[in-house]
Amino acid sequence: MKKKVLAGVALLGALTFAAAGCSSSTGDDGASGDGGSGDVITVGFAQTGSESGWRSANTESMKEAFSADNGFDLKFNAADNKQEAQIAAVRSFINQGVDAIVIAPITVDGWDDVLKEAQDAGIPVVLEDRTVSASEDLYASWVGLDFEQEGKTAGEWVKENFDGKGANLVILEGTTGSSAALDRATGFAEATEGTDINVLDSQTGDFTRDGGKKVMEGYLQKYGDDIDVLFAHNDDMGLGALDAIEAAGLTPGKDIQIVTIDAVHDGMQALADGKFNFIVECNPLLGEKAADLVKAVLAGETVEKKTIVPDQSFTQEQAIEALPTRPY
Ligand code: AHR
């Protein structure tokens, strides 16, 4: 597809892009790789980072869907969970005159200006995974998950198993200000409202194993074996917490029951091993849908503003059954 910016701006963009640590599926020179045929769609994908197993599976799904075989030249940037770096990557994609931009926004807020810049440059934006607070008019479409429902499903499990027992709960929150953390917290609070479950503490572990481990170590020091149940906003934080619980001489899954979200392989293994008690799925395989949306938008077709990919949930028995055929 034809480039939309002046050569000088493109050169500046390419330099910024290289500095931002971007990579291209067809080379590092910032060229579209279409050999001038006009058929290849150049897409800049601004990923959050590589904080979790879910994120790895999502990146793989995106790279597969936006492959050269499927007619794309993908320029990929992972922002190491830093909002400023992600916005800089999007600006760099705009400067290079890509045909379309896909963003997995780290946080909800802060997108208005750069989305407007993309719109002014005539570059459509498709969001995947998380949502933004900016006006819907500033992006073409979004494909992702119902995070609020995920939190609600986790909360319903906790309510079913702990209401009426005066149980003590601790929470490991995802990245502060991300729609995944905000909406899961809302859904969980809604489902557990009116119960006698006592929330001892709730802090962010930034969706990482290290973060989950560190925060859980703090909880264990402060509350010891008073903790009955842990809700972690993702598997990785739950897995980090497992290490902390075992190091404290307690048995995860028994002394402290654990509910998480994602259902990636390591989380499902912990569930099958009896160390986790319940997992709500968050499907990371969004690449194909995102690629279809980009093609449709560029073809001038009318697309849905929101596409929600369905999730399921797993008990320990269901995890044992599902693990052998789990794709991620
Ligand atoms: O936005 C989806 C969340 O981001 C996943 O639950 C988490 O693992 C990831 O980092």
Tab-separated table of C-alpha atoms and ligand atoms in Angstrom:
chain	number	residue	atom	x	y	z
A	1	MET	CA	0.000	0.000	0.000
A	2	LYS	CA	1.153	3.510	-0.671
A	3	LYS	CA	3.100	5.463	1.901
A	4	LYS	CA	1.429	8.554	3.306
A	5	VAL	CA	4.278	10.768	4.498
A	6	LEU	CA	7.137	12.794	3.113
A	7	ALA	CA	10.521	11.114	2.808
A	8	GLY	CA	12.136	13.384	5.397
A	9	VAL	CA	9.502	12.624	7.992
A	10	ALA	CA	9.773	8.935	7.185
A	11	LEU	CA	13.541	9.019	7.742
A	12	LEU	CA	13.062	10.719	11.103
A	13	GLY	CA	10.433	8.157	11.970
A	14	ALA	CA	12.701	5.282	10.998
A	15	LEU	CA	15.435	6.615	13.280
A	16	THR	CA	13.022	7.053	16.204
A	17	PHE	CA	11.634	3.613	15.468
A	18	ALA	CA	15.076	1.991	15.620
A	19	ALA	CA	15.770	3.822	18.888
A	20	ALA	CA	12.457	2.577	20.294
A	21	GLY	CA	13.587	-1.011	19.724
A	22	CYS	CA	11.103	-1.890	17.002
A	23	SER	CA	11.591	-4.801	14.662
A	24	SER	CA	10.171	-5.595	11.256
A	25	SER	CA	9.186	-9.024	10.005
A	26	THR	CA	10.897	-8.213	6.703
A	27	GLY	CA	14.066	-6.527	7.931
A	28	ASP	CA	15.395	-3.764	10.126
A	29	ASP	CA	15.558	-1.033	7.506
A	30	GLY	CA	12.009	0.193	7.931
A	31	ALA	CA	11.216	-0.610	4.288
A	32	SER	CA	7.755	-1.975	3.626
A	33	GLY	CA	9.096	-5.109	1.959
A	34	ASP	CA	6.436	-5.039	-0.739
A	35	GLY	CA	9.009	-4.405	-3.488
A	36	GLY	CA	6.703	-1.693	-4.779
A	37	SER	CA	4.060	-4.222	-5.777
A	38	GLY	CA	1.458	-2.346	-3.750
A	39	ASP	CA	0.011	-5.545	-2.262
A	40	VAL	CA	1.650	-5.743	1.136
A	41	ILE	CA	-0.094	-4.107	4.098
A	42	THR	CA	2.364	-2.461	6.478
A	43	VAL	CA	1.149	-2.651	10.076
A	44	GLY	CA	2.758	-1.239	13.198
A	45	PHE	CA	1.872	-3.242	16.308
A	46	ALA	CA	2.487	-1.576	19.689
A	47	GLN	CA	2.488	-4.409	22.242
A	48	THR	CA	2.485	-3.746	26.020
A	49	GLY	CA	5.664	-5.705	26.757
A	50	SER	CA	6.409	-9.286	27.734
A	51	GLU	CA	5.118	-9.342	31.294
A	52	SER	CA	3.318	-12.691	31.304
A	53	GLY	CA	2.720	-16.055	29.669
A	54	TRP	CA	-0.538	-14.613	28.337
A	55	ARG	CA	1.394	-11.803	26.661
A	56	SER	CA	3.796	-14.273	24.978
A	57	ALA	CA	0.844	-16.235	23.581
A	58	ASN	CA	-0.808	-13.003	22.406
A	59	THR	CA	2.381	-11.792	20.677
A	60	GLU	CA	2.764	-15.152	18.946
A	61	SER	CA	-0.852	-15.059	17.777
A	62	MET	CA	-0.386	-11.526	16.397
A	63	LYS	CA	2.889	-12.368	14.614
A	64	GLU	CA	1.308	-15.451	13.051
A	65	ALA	CA	-1.763	-13.544	11.848
A	66	PHE	CA	0.191	-10.526	10.556
A	67	SER	CA	2.712	-12.713	8.708
A	68	ALA	CA	4.215	-12.106	5.258
A	69	ASP	CA	2.301	-15.183	4.062
A	70	ASN	CA	-0.917	-13.395	4.995
A	71	GLY	CA	0.129	-10.276	3.057
A	72	PHE	CA	1.512	-8.160	5.911
A	73	ASP	CA	4.766	-6.441	6.764
A	74	LEU	CA	4.608	-6.300	10.559
A	75	LYS	CA	6.593	-3.743	12.509
A	76	PHE	CA	6.601	-4.894	16.108
A	77	ASN	CA	7.339	-2.948	19.272
A	78	ALA	CA	7.073	-4.200	22.870
A	79	ALA	CA	7.104	-1.257	25.290
A	80	ASP	CA	8.241	-3.058	28.463
A	81	ASN	CA	5.003	-1.992	30.182
A	82	LYS	CA	5.928	1.699	29.886
A	83	GLN	CA	3.141	3.909	28.579
A	84	GLU	CA	5.486	6.687	27.291
A	85	ALA	CA	7.503	4.116	25.310
A	86	GLN	CA	4.314	2.694	23.820
A	87	ILE	CA	3.062	6.131	22.779
A	88	ALA	CA	6.522	6.876	21.257
A	89	ALA	CA	6.300	3.631	19.253
A	90	VAL	CA	2.865	4.628	17.908
A	91	ARG	CA	4.240	8.063	16.909
A	92	SER	CA	7.100	6.356	15.152
A	93	PHE	CA	4.649	4.166	13.203
A	94	ILE	CA	2.749	7.318	12.196
A	95	ASN	CA	5.972	8.998	11.046
A	96	GLN	CA	6.824	5.984	8.927
A	97	GLY	CA	3.447	6.123	7.220
A	98	VAL	CA	2.381	2.559	7.965
A	99	ASP	CA	-0.969	1.518	6.488
A	100	ALA	CA	-2.537	0.693	9.861
A	101	ILE	CA	-1.632	0.582	13.548
A	102	VAL	CA	-2.660	-2.003	16.130
A	103	ILE	CA	-2.280	-1.181	19.831
A	104	ALA	CA	-2.621	-3.288	22.982
A	105	PRO	CA	-2.880	-0.239	25.281
A	106	ILE	CA	-1.001	-0.565	28.592
A	107	THR	CA	-3.276	1.858	30.452
A	108	VAL	CA	-6.749	3.207	29.776
A	109	ASP	CA	-5.868	6.913	29.858
A	110	GLY	CA	-3.447	9.059	27.881
A	111	TRP	CA	-4.307	8.028	24.318
A	112	ASP	CA	-6.340	10.994	23.015
A	113	ASP	CA	-3.466	12.993	21.468
A	114	VAL	CA	-1.651	10.223	19.657
A	115	LEU	CA	-4.887	8.650	18.379
A	116	LYS	CA	-5.826	12.049	16.984
A	117	GLU	CA	-2.403	12.286	15.310
A	118	ALA	CA	-2.952	8.884	13.648
A	119	GLN	CA	-6.407	9.968	12.526
A	120	ASP	CA	-5.045	13.237	11.094
A	121	ALA	CA	-2.400	11.234	9.201
A	122	GLY	CA	-5.164	9.026	7.749
A	123	ILE	CA	-3.882	5.887	9.486
A	124	PRO	CA	-6.608	3.681	10.973
A	125	VAL	CA	-6.031	2.238	14.455
A	126	VAL	CA	-7.356	-1.102	15.674
A	127	LEU	CA	-7.119	-1.817	19.406
A	128	GLU	CA	-6.629	-5.349	20.675
A	129	ASP	CA	-6.823	-6.821	24.191
A	130	ARG	CA	-7.311	-3.760	26.471
A	131	THR	CA	-9.520	-0.705	26.047
A	132	VAL	CA	-8.924	3.068	26.283
A	133	SER	CA	-10.901	5.971	27.724
A	134	ALA	CA	-10.441	8.044	24.520
A	135	SER	CA	-13.427	8.691	22.270
A	136	GLU	CA	-14.489	5.749	20.093
A	137	ASP	CA	-14.330	8.109	17.105
A	138	LEU	CA	-10.531	8.075	17.358
A	139	TYR	CA	-10.093	4.379	16.510
A	140	ALA	CA	-11.665	2.048	13.992
A	141	SER	CA	-12.346	-1.012	16.112
A	142	TRP	CA	-11.435	-3.020	19.217
A	143	VAL	CA	-11.154	-6.776	19.734
A	144	GLY	CA	-10.658	-8.164	23.226
A	145	LEU	CA	-12.132	-9.825	26.260
A	146	ASP	CA	-14.839	-9.020	28.795
A	147	PHE	CA	-12.515	-8.315	31.731
A	148	GLU	CA	-15.368	-7.302	34.003
A	149	GLN	CA	-17.081	-10.635	33.432
A	150	GLU	CA	-13.768	-12.427	34.119
A	151	GLY	CA	-13.528	-10.690	37.504
A	152	LYS	CA	-17.170	-11.473	38.168
A	153	THR	CA	-16.718	-15.176	37.421
A	154	ALA	CA	-13.716	-15.273	39.794
A	155	GLY	CA	-15.753	-13.468	42.463
A	156	GLU	CA	-18.697	-15.839	42.075
A	157	TRP	CA	-16.376	-18.792	42.707
A	158	VAL	CA	-15.002	-17.110	45.841
A	159	LYS	CA	-18.522	-16.309	47.032
A	160	GLU	CA	-19.703	-19.865	46.462
A	161	ASN	CA	-16.769	-21.353	48.359
A	162	PHE	CA	-16.119	-18.807	51.128
A	163	ASP	CA	-19.246	-16.774	51.921
A	164	GLY	CA	-20.563	-17.426	55.431
A	165	LYS	CA	-17.166	-18.528	56.736
A	166	GLY	CA	-15.702	-15.124	57.648
A	167	ALA	CA	-12.809	-15.855	55.260
A	168	ASN	CA	-9.822	-13.537	54.775
A	169	LEU	CA	-8.928	-12.613	51.186
A	170	VAL	CA	-5.888	-10.946	49.626
A	171	ILE	CA	-5.770	-9.624	46.067
A	172	LEU	CA	-2.901	-9.255	43.571
A	173	GLU	CA	-3.942	-6.565	41.093
A	174	GLY	CA	-2.695	-6.226	37.508
A	175	THR	CA	-0.954	-3.143	36.085
A	176	THR	CA	-2.353	-0.001	37.705
A	177	GLY	CA	-4.605	1.931	35.339
A	178	SER	CA	-4.959	-0.929	32.825
A	179	SER	CA	-8.468	-1.821	31.735
A	180	ALA	CA	-7.701	-5.459	32.575
A	181	ALA	CA	-6.995	-4.585	36.233
A	182	LEU	CA	-9.734	-1.952	36.589
A	183	ASP	CA	-12.522	-4.033	35.053
A	184	ARG	CA	-11.543	-7.281	36.807
A	185	ALA	CA	-11.570	-5.421	40.150
A	186	THR	CA	-15.043	-4.024	39.377
A	187	GLY	CA	-16.461	-7.424	38.398
A	188	PHE	CA	-14.950	-9.171	41.412
A	189	ALA	CA	-16.212	-6.520	43.868
A	190	GLU	CA	-19.683	-6.741	42.347
A	191	ALA	CA	-19.818	-10.534	42.696
A	192	THR	CA	-18.578	-10.575	46.310
A	193	GLU	CA	-20.614	-7.593	47.519
A	194	GLY	CA	-22.774	-8.344	50.550
A	195	THR	CA	-20.737	-11.415	51.592
A	196	ASP	CA	-18.829	-11.695	54.873
A	197	ILE	CA	-15.523	-12.132	53.009
A	198	ASN	CA	-12.941	-9.821	54.533
A	199	VAL	CA	-10.497	-8.173	52.083
A	200	LEU	CA	-7.243	-7.926	54.071
A	201	ASP	CA	-5.212	-6.253	51.328
A	202	SER	CA	-5.119	-5.446	47.616
A	203	GLN	CA	-1.926	-4.298	45.840
A	204	THR	CA	-0.492	-4.389	42.346
A	205	GLY	CA	1.952	-7.074	41.228
A	206	ASP	CA	2.038	-5.534	37.718
A	207	PHE	CA	0.929	-8.799	36.049
A	208	THR	CA	4.422	-10.330	36.587
A	209	ARG	CA	5.645	-13.400	38.485
A	210	ASP	CA	8.251	-11.363	40.358
A	211	GLY	CA	5.650	-8.748	41.294
A	212	GLY	CA	3.227	-11.430	42.531
A	213	LYS	CA	5.940	-13.110	44.567
A	214	LYS	CA	7.145	-9.901	46.221
A	215	VAL	CA	3.665	-8.638	47.135
A	216	MET	CA	2.640	-12.098	48.438
A	217	GLU	CA	5.788	-12.251	50.601
A	218	GLY	CA	4.687	-8.942	52.140
A	219	TYR	CA	1.143	-10.265	52.723
A	220	LEU	CA	2.503	-13.418	54.391
A	221	GLN	CA	4.770	-11.407	56.672
A	222	LYS	CA	1.879	-9.159	57.670
A	223	TYR	CA	-1.036	-11.604	57.877
A	224	GLY	CA	0.671	-15.027	58.137
A	225	ASP	CA	-1.708	-17.968	58.027
A	226	ASP	CA	-4.752	-15.729	58.553
A	227	ILE	CA	-5.026	-15.644	54.755
A	228	ASP	CA	-7.621	-18.119	53.443
A	229	VAL	CA	-7.900	-17.179	49.794
A	230	LEU	CA	-5.935	-15.272	47.134
A	231	PHE	CA	-7.411	-13.665	44.008
A	232	ALA	CA	-4.646	-12.892	41.484
A	233	HIS	CA	-5.582	-10.871	38.390
A	234	ASN	CA	-3.444	-13.232	36.280
A	235	ASP	CA	-1.776	-16.647	36.370
A	236	ASP	CA	1.766	-15.274	36.479
A	237	MET	CA	1.213	-13.312	39.696
A	238	GLY	CA	-0.501	-16.398	41.148
A	239	LEU	CA	2.524	-18.515	40.173
A	240	GLY	CA	4.886	-16.035	41.844
A	241	ALA	CA	2.666	-16.145	44.939
A	242	LEU	CA	2.888	-19.969	44.941
A	243	ASP	CA	6.642	-19.724	45.503
A	244	ALA	CA	6.145	-17.280	48.372
A	245	ILE	CA	3.458	-19.485	49.982
A	246	GLU	CA	5.598	-22.625	49.727
A	247	ALA	CA	8.655	-20.759	51.068
A	248	ALA	CA	6.534	-19.727	54.076
A	249	GLY	CA	5.864	-23.420	54.803
A	250	LEU	CA	2.199	-23.298	53.709
A	251	THR	CA	0.466	-25.473	51.114
A	252	PRO	CA	-1.001	-23.558	48.152
A	253	GLY	CA	-4.393	-24.850	47.113
A	254	LYS	CA	-5.112	-26.035	50.679
A	255	ASP	CA	-3.876	-23.611	53.387
A	256	ILE	CA	-4.440	-20.752	50.967
A	257	GLN	CA	-6.835	-21.341	48.073
A	258	ILE	CA	-5.995	-19.531	44.832
A	259	VAL	CA	-8.158	-18.207	42.014
A	260	THR	CA	-6.506	-16.574	38.984
A	261	ILE	CA	-7.296	-15.364	35.465
A	262	ASP	CA	-5.733	-16.347	32.096
A	263	ALA	CA	-5.504	-20.178	31.879
A	264	VAL	CA	-2.100	-20.231	30.174
A	265	HIS	CA	-0.151	-23.484	30.273
A	266	ASP	CA	1.789	-22.951	33.543
A	267	GLY	CA	-1.343	-21.776	35.330
A	268	MET	CA	-3.344	-24.750	34.081
A	269	GLN	CA	-0.534	-27.089	35.213
A	270	ALA	CA	-0.665	-25.549	38.717
A	271	LEU	CA	-4.452	-26.048	38.694
A	272	ALA	CA	-4.120	-29.670	37.537
A	273	ASP	CA	-1.494	-30.204	40.288
A	274	GLY	CA	-3.928	-28.948	42.944
A	275	LYS	CA	-1.903	-25.785	43.731
A	276	PHE	CA	-4.463	-23.431	42.173
A	277	ASN	CA	-8.180	-23.959	42.835
A	278	PHE	CA	-9.958	-22.163	39.965
A	279	ILE	CA	-8.962	-20.275	36.803
A	280	VAL	CA	-11.040	-17.954	34.638
A	281	GLU	CA	-9.833	-17.975	31.051
A	282	CYS	CA	-8.635	-14.876	29.186
A	283	ASN	CA	-8.167	-15.894	25.564
A	284	PRO	CA	-4.917	-14.460	24.075
A	285	LEU	CA	-5.534	-15.710	20.526
A	286	LEU	CA	-6.721	-12.398	19.109
A	287	GLY	CA	-4.382	-12.159	16.102
A	288	GLU	CA	-6.619	-13.569	13.396
A	289	LYS	CA	-9.539	-11.334	14.331
A	290	ALA	CA	-7.287	-8.259	14.564
A	291	ALA	CA	-5.810	-9.002	11.113
A	292	ASP	CA	-9.290	-9.473	9.605
A	293	LEU	CA	-10.344	-6.129	11.099
A	294	VAL	CA	-7.309	-4.334	9.672
A	295	LYS	CA	-7.979	-5.746	6.201
A	296	ALA	CA	-11.671	-4.855	6.371
A	297	VAL	CA	-11.023	-1.313	7.599
A	298	LEU	CA	-8.442	-0.695	4.857
A	299	ALA	CA	-10.887	-2.078	2.281
A	300	GLY	CA	-13.364	0.559	3.428
A	301	GLU	CA	-15.789	-1.975	4.885
A	302	THR	CA	-17.976	-1.171	7.876
A	303	VAL	CA	-16.737	-3.091	10.920
A	304	GLU	CA	-18.069	-3.691	14.419
A	305	LYS	CA	-16.713	-1.149	16.915
A	306	LYS	CA	-16.322	-3.859	19.568
A	307	THR	CA	-15.692	-7.583	19.263
A	308	ILE	CA	-15.650	-9.631	22.471
A	309	VAL	CA	-13.969	-13.043	22.321
A	310	PRO	CA	-15.660	-15.530	24.695
A	311	ASP	CA	-13.850	-17.006	27.740
A	312	GLN	CA	-14.487	-20.133	29.802
A	313	SER	CA	-13.369	-21.203	33.295
A	314	PHE	CA	-11.671	-24.281	34.758
A	315	THR	CA	-11.821	-26.350	37.952
A	316	GLN	CA	-8.943	-28.682	38.871
A	317	GLU	CA	-10.675	-31.655	37.193
A	318	GLN	CA	-11.393	-29.656	34.043
A	319	ALA	CA	-7.756	-28.514	33.887
A	320	ILE	CA	-6.503	-32.130	33.962
A	321	GLU	CA	-8.814	-32.889	31.038
A	322	ALA	CA	-8.028	-29.731	29.029
A	323	LEU	CA	-4.226	-29.577	29.453
A	324	PRO	CA	-3.152	-32.118	26.792
A	325	THR	CA	-4.886	-30.219	23.981
A	326	ARG	CA	-4.406	-26.667	25.256
A	327	PRO	CA	-2.847	-24.551	22.462
A	328	TYR	CA	-0.986	-22.144	24.803
B	1	AHR	O1	-4.686	-7.567	29.217
B	1	AHR	C1	-4.661	-8.939	29.462
B	1	AHR	C2	-3.770	-9.215	30.634
B	1	AHR	O2	-2.472	-8.734	30.370
B	1	AHR	C3	-3.559	-10.671	30.979
B	1	AHR	O3	-4.503	-11.193	31.846
B	1	AHR	C4	-2.235	-10.589	31.666
B	1	AHR	O4	-1.621	-11.843	31.885
B	1	AHR	C5	-1.514	-9.725	30.722
B	1	AHR	O5	-0.329	-9.258	31.114
